[in-house]
Amino acid sequence: MLNDLKNPFDHDHWMNEAFREAEKAYRKDEVPVGAVIVKDKRIIARGHNSVEQLKDPTAHAEMIAITAACDTLEEKRLEGCIIYVTLEPCPMCAGAMLQARLDTCVYGTADPKAGACDSLYHLCEDPRLNHRIRVISGVREAACRELLQSYFRKKREDQVIKP
């Protein structure tokens, strides 16, 4: 569900930056997911999927951005920060976002197979946990979804061509 923060147009601006990161992943033949973390109206960290390149199943865009943001702030907590990510975070990434104490997660398109913010689970807003993250969904949804679909369509076509 799309909610407003203070200026909904800011969400498009920052999601465009996350989308640029997703395009970097696409060019590297990674699942095209990108993330940026914003504090005080400036980007403090960027990340895109690097699972194949790093041979690391934890190298999701969100995880890379969270690590970079903690390095930038020299803090383990990211209070006052917003993460913008092109795909709804998985359970691992939602858990890391909770541990980092991010304030808000804004994502582009839902992930019906692994989404942990809205689709399969509601980890970010689970009242049983000691921290909650505000979730805003659907920002630049069509573009984020199309990039992912294009990537997987290309992967399927490549499999058909190869013997």
Short mmCIF file of C-alpha atoms in Angstrom, two decimals:
data_model
loop_
_atom_site.label_atom_id
_atom_site.label_comp_id
_atom_site.label_asym_id
_atom_site.label_seq_id
_atom_site.Cartn_x
_atom_site.Cartn_y
_atom_site.Cartn_z
CA MET A 1 0.00 0.00 0.00
CA LEU A 2 1.42 3.37 -1.02
CA ASN A 3 1.59 5.82 1.86
CA ASP A 4 2.91 9.36 1.94
CA LEU A 5 5.85 10.57 3.94
CA LYS A 6 6.24 14.35 3.64
CA ASN A 7 6.66 14.77 -0.10
CA PRO A 8 5.63 11.82 -2.28
CA PHE A 9 7.67 13.19 -5.20
CA ASP A 10 10.85 12.55 -3.23
CA HIS A 11 10.09 8.84 -3.35
CA ASP A 12 10.23 8.84 -7.15
CA HIS A 13 13.53 10.72 -7.10
CA TRP A 14 15.22 8.31 -4.69
CA MET A 15 13.67 5.25 -6.35
CA ASN A 16 15.19 6.44 -9.64
CA GLU A 17 18.57 6.23 -7.91
CA ALA A 18 17.83 2.69 -6.69
CA PHE A 19 16.70 1.82 -10.22
CA ARG A 20 20.08 2.97 -11.57
CA GLU A 21 21.69 0.51 -9.18
CA ALA A 22 19.38 -2.24 -10.44
CA GLU A 23 20.46 -1.44 -14.00
CA LYS A 24 24.10 -1.89 -12.93
CA ALA A 25 23.22 -5.35 -11.63
CA TYR A 26 21.43 -6.16 -14.91
CA ARG A 27 24.53 -5.21 -16.92
CA LYS A 28 26.61 -7.53 -14.68
CA ASP A 29 24.17 -10.41 -15.28
CA GLU A 30 22.92 -10.24 -11.70
CA VAL A 31 19.26 -10.26 -10.70
CA PRO A 32 18.50 -6.54 -11.20
CA VAL A 33 17.75 -5.23 -7.74
CA GLY A 34 19.12 -1.93 -6.53
CA ALA A 35 19.01 -0.02 -3.26
CA VAL A 36 19.98 3.35 -1.86
CA ILE A 37 19.87 4.58 1.72
CA VAL A 38 18.94 8.20 2.34
CA LYS A 39 19.52 10.30 5.44
CA ASP A 40 18.79 14.01 5.68
CA LYS A 41 17.84 14.14 1.99
CA ARG A 42 21.15 12.75 0.72
CA ILE A 43 22.27 9.31 -0.36
CA ILE A 44 24.67 7.82 2.15
CA ALA A 45 24.93 4.35 0.56
CA ARG A 46 24.21 2.43 -2.62
CA GLY A 47 24.04 -1.24 -3.44
CA HIS A 48 23.00 -3.67 -6.13
CA ASN A 49 22.83 -7.43 -6.22
CA SER A 50 26.29 -8.98 -6.44
CA VAL A 51 25.52 -12.59 -5.53
CA GLU A 52 27.06 -14.10 -8.68
CA GLN A 53 30.07 -11.79 -8.80
CA LEU A 54 30.96 -12.27 -5.14
CA LYS A 55 29.77 -15.90 -4.97
CA ASP A 56 27.94 -14.86 -1.81
CA PRO A 57 24.24 -15.63 -1.22
CA THR A 58 24.03 -12.70 1.21
CA ALA A 59 25.21 -10.12 -1.35
CA HIS A 60 21.75 -8.67 -1.93
CA ALA A 61 21.39 -4.98 -2.78
CA GLU A 62 19.95 -4.18 0.65
CA MET A 63 22.72 -5.97 2.54
CA ILE A 64 25.43 -4.17 0.57
CA ALA A 65 23.71 -0.81 1.06
CA ILE A 66 23.23 -1.40 4.81
CA THR A 67 26.92 -2.28 5.26
CA ALA A 68 27.97 0.77 3.26
CA ALA A 69 25.64 3.06 5.24
CA CYS A 70 26.98 1.77 8.56
CA ASP A 71 30.52 2.41 7.28
CA THR A 72 29.57 5.93 6.16
CA LEU A 73 27.95 6.84 9.47
CA GLU A 74 30.40 4.78 11.52
CA GLU A 75 27.36 3.43 13.35
CA LYS A 76 25.63 0.06 13.60
CA ARG A 77 22.22 1.74 13.76
CA LEU A 78 20.66 3.55 10.82
CA GLU A 79 18.05 5.53 12.71
CA GLY A 80 16.66 8.39 10.68
CA CYS A 81 17.42 6.55 7.43
CA ILE A 82 15.18 5.39 4.61
CA ILE A 83 16.04 2.51 2.30
CA TYR A 84 14.74 2.60 -1.26
CA VAL A 85 14.84 -0.77 -2.99
CA THR A 86 13.43 -1.83 -6.35
CA LEU A 87 12.11 -5.21 -5.12
CA GLU A 88 10.33 -6.06 -1.88
CA PRO A 89 13.00 -7.31 0.55
CA CYS A 90 13.34 -11.00 1.37
CA PRO A 91 13.35 -12.32 4.97
CA MET A 92 17.15 -12.01 5.26
CA CYS A 93 17.16 -8.39 4.11
CA ALA A 94 14.09 -7.42 6.13
CA GLY A 95 15.78 -8.92 9.19
CA ALA A 96 18.95 -6.93 8.52
CA MET A 97 16.90 -3.76 8.07
CA LEU A 98 15.27 -4.38 11.45
CA GLN A 99 18.63 -5.02 13.12
CA ALA A 100 19.97 -1.79 11.60
CA ARG A 101 16.93 0.10 12.92
CA LEU A 102 16.05 1.72 9.59
CA ASP A 103 13.04 4.02 9.88
CA THR A 104 11.35 3.35 6.54
CA CYS A 105 11.53 0.92 3.63
CA VAL A 106 10.24 2.13 0.27
CA TYR A 107 10.12 -0.54 -2.41
CA GLY A 108 9.12 -0.70 -6.04
CA THR A 109 7.54 -4.03 -6.88
CA ALA A 110 6.26 -6.84 -4.72
CA ASP A 111 7.96 -10.23 -4.53
CA PRO A 112 5.19 -12.84 -4.27
CA LYS A 113 7.75 -15.66 -3.87
CA ALA A 114 10.02 -14.22 -1.19
CA GLY A 115 8.70 -10.83 -0.05
CA ALA A 116 8.94 -10.29 3.69
CA CYS A 117 7.43 -6.79 4.00
CA ASP A 118 3.96 -7.41 2.52
CA SER A 119 3.70 -10.46 0.26
CA LEU A 120 4.56 -13.53 2.36
CA TYR A 121 5.45 -11.98 5.69
CA HIS A 122 5.08 -8.63 7.45
CA LEU A 123 8.39 -8.67 9.31
CA CYS A 124 8.95 -4.92 9.15
CA GLU A 125 5.73 -4.11 10.97
CA ASP A 126 5.44 -7.17 13.21
CA PRO A 127 4.30 -5.94 16.66
CA ARG A 128 6.07 -8.87 18.34
CA LEU A 129 9.46 -7.40 17.44
CA ASN A 130 11.13 -4.60 19.35
CA HIS A 131 11.52 -2.37 16.27
CA ARG A 132 9.21 -1.64 13.37
CA ILE A 133 9.93 -0.19 9.96
CA ARG A 134 7.36 1.82 8.08
CA VAL A 135 6.74 0.23 4.67
CA ILE A 136 5.77 2.12 1.53
CA SER A 137 5.23 0.06 -1.61
CA GLY A 138 4.57 0.58 -5.29
CA VAL A 139 6.97 3.45 -6.05
CA ARG A 140 7.93 3.18 -9.75
CA GLU A 141 6.39 -0.30 -9.59
CA ALA A 142 5.93 -0.84 -13.34
CA ALA A 143 9.51 0.08 -14.23
CA CYS A 144 10.97 -2.05 -11.43
CA ARG A 145 8.81 -5.03 -12.39
CA GLU A 146 9.62 -4.68 -16.11
CA LEU A 147 13.37 -4.66 -15.47
CA LEU A 148 13.11 -7.89 -13.49
CA GLN A 149 10.83 -9.50 -16.08
CA SER A 150 13.19 -8.48 -18.87
CA TYR A 151 16.12 -10.04 -17.04
CA PHE A 152 14.38 -13.37 -16.45
CA ARG A 153 12.98 -13.41 -20.00
CA LYS A 154 16.54 -12.98 -21.32
CA LYS A 155 17.81 -15.76 -19.03
CA ARG A 156 15.12 -18.13 -20.33
CA GLU A 157 15.93 -17.24 -23.94
CA ASP A 158 19.64 -17.84 -23.31
CA GLN A 159 18.85 -21.30 -21.90
CA VAL A 160 16.85 -22.22 -25.00
CA ILE A 161 19.65 -21.16 -27.35
CA LYS A 162 22.44 -22.97 -25.49
CA PRO A 163 22.71 -26.73 -26.14
#
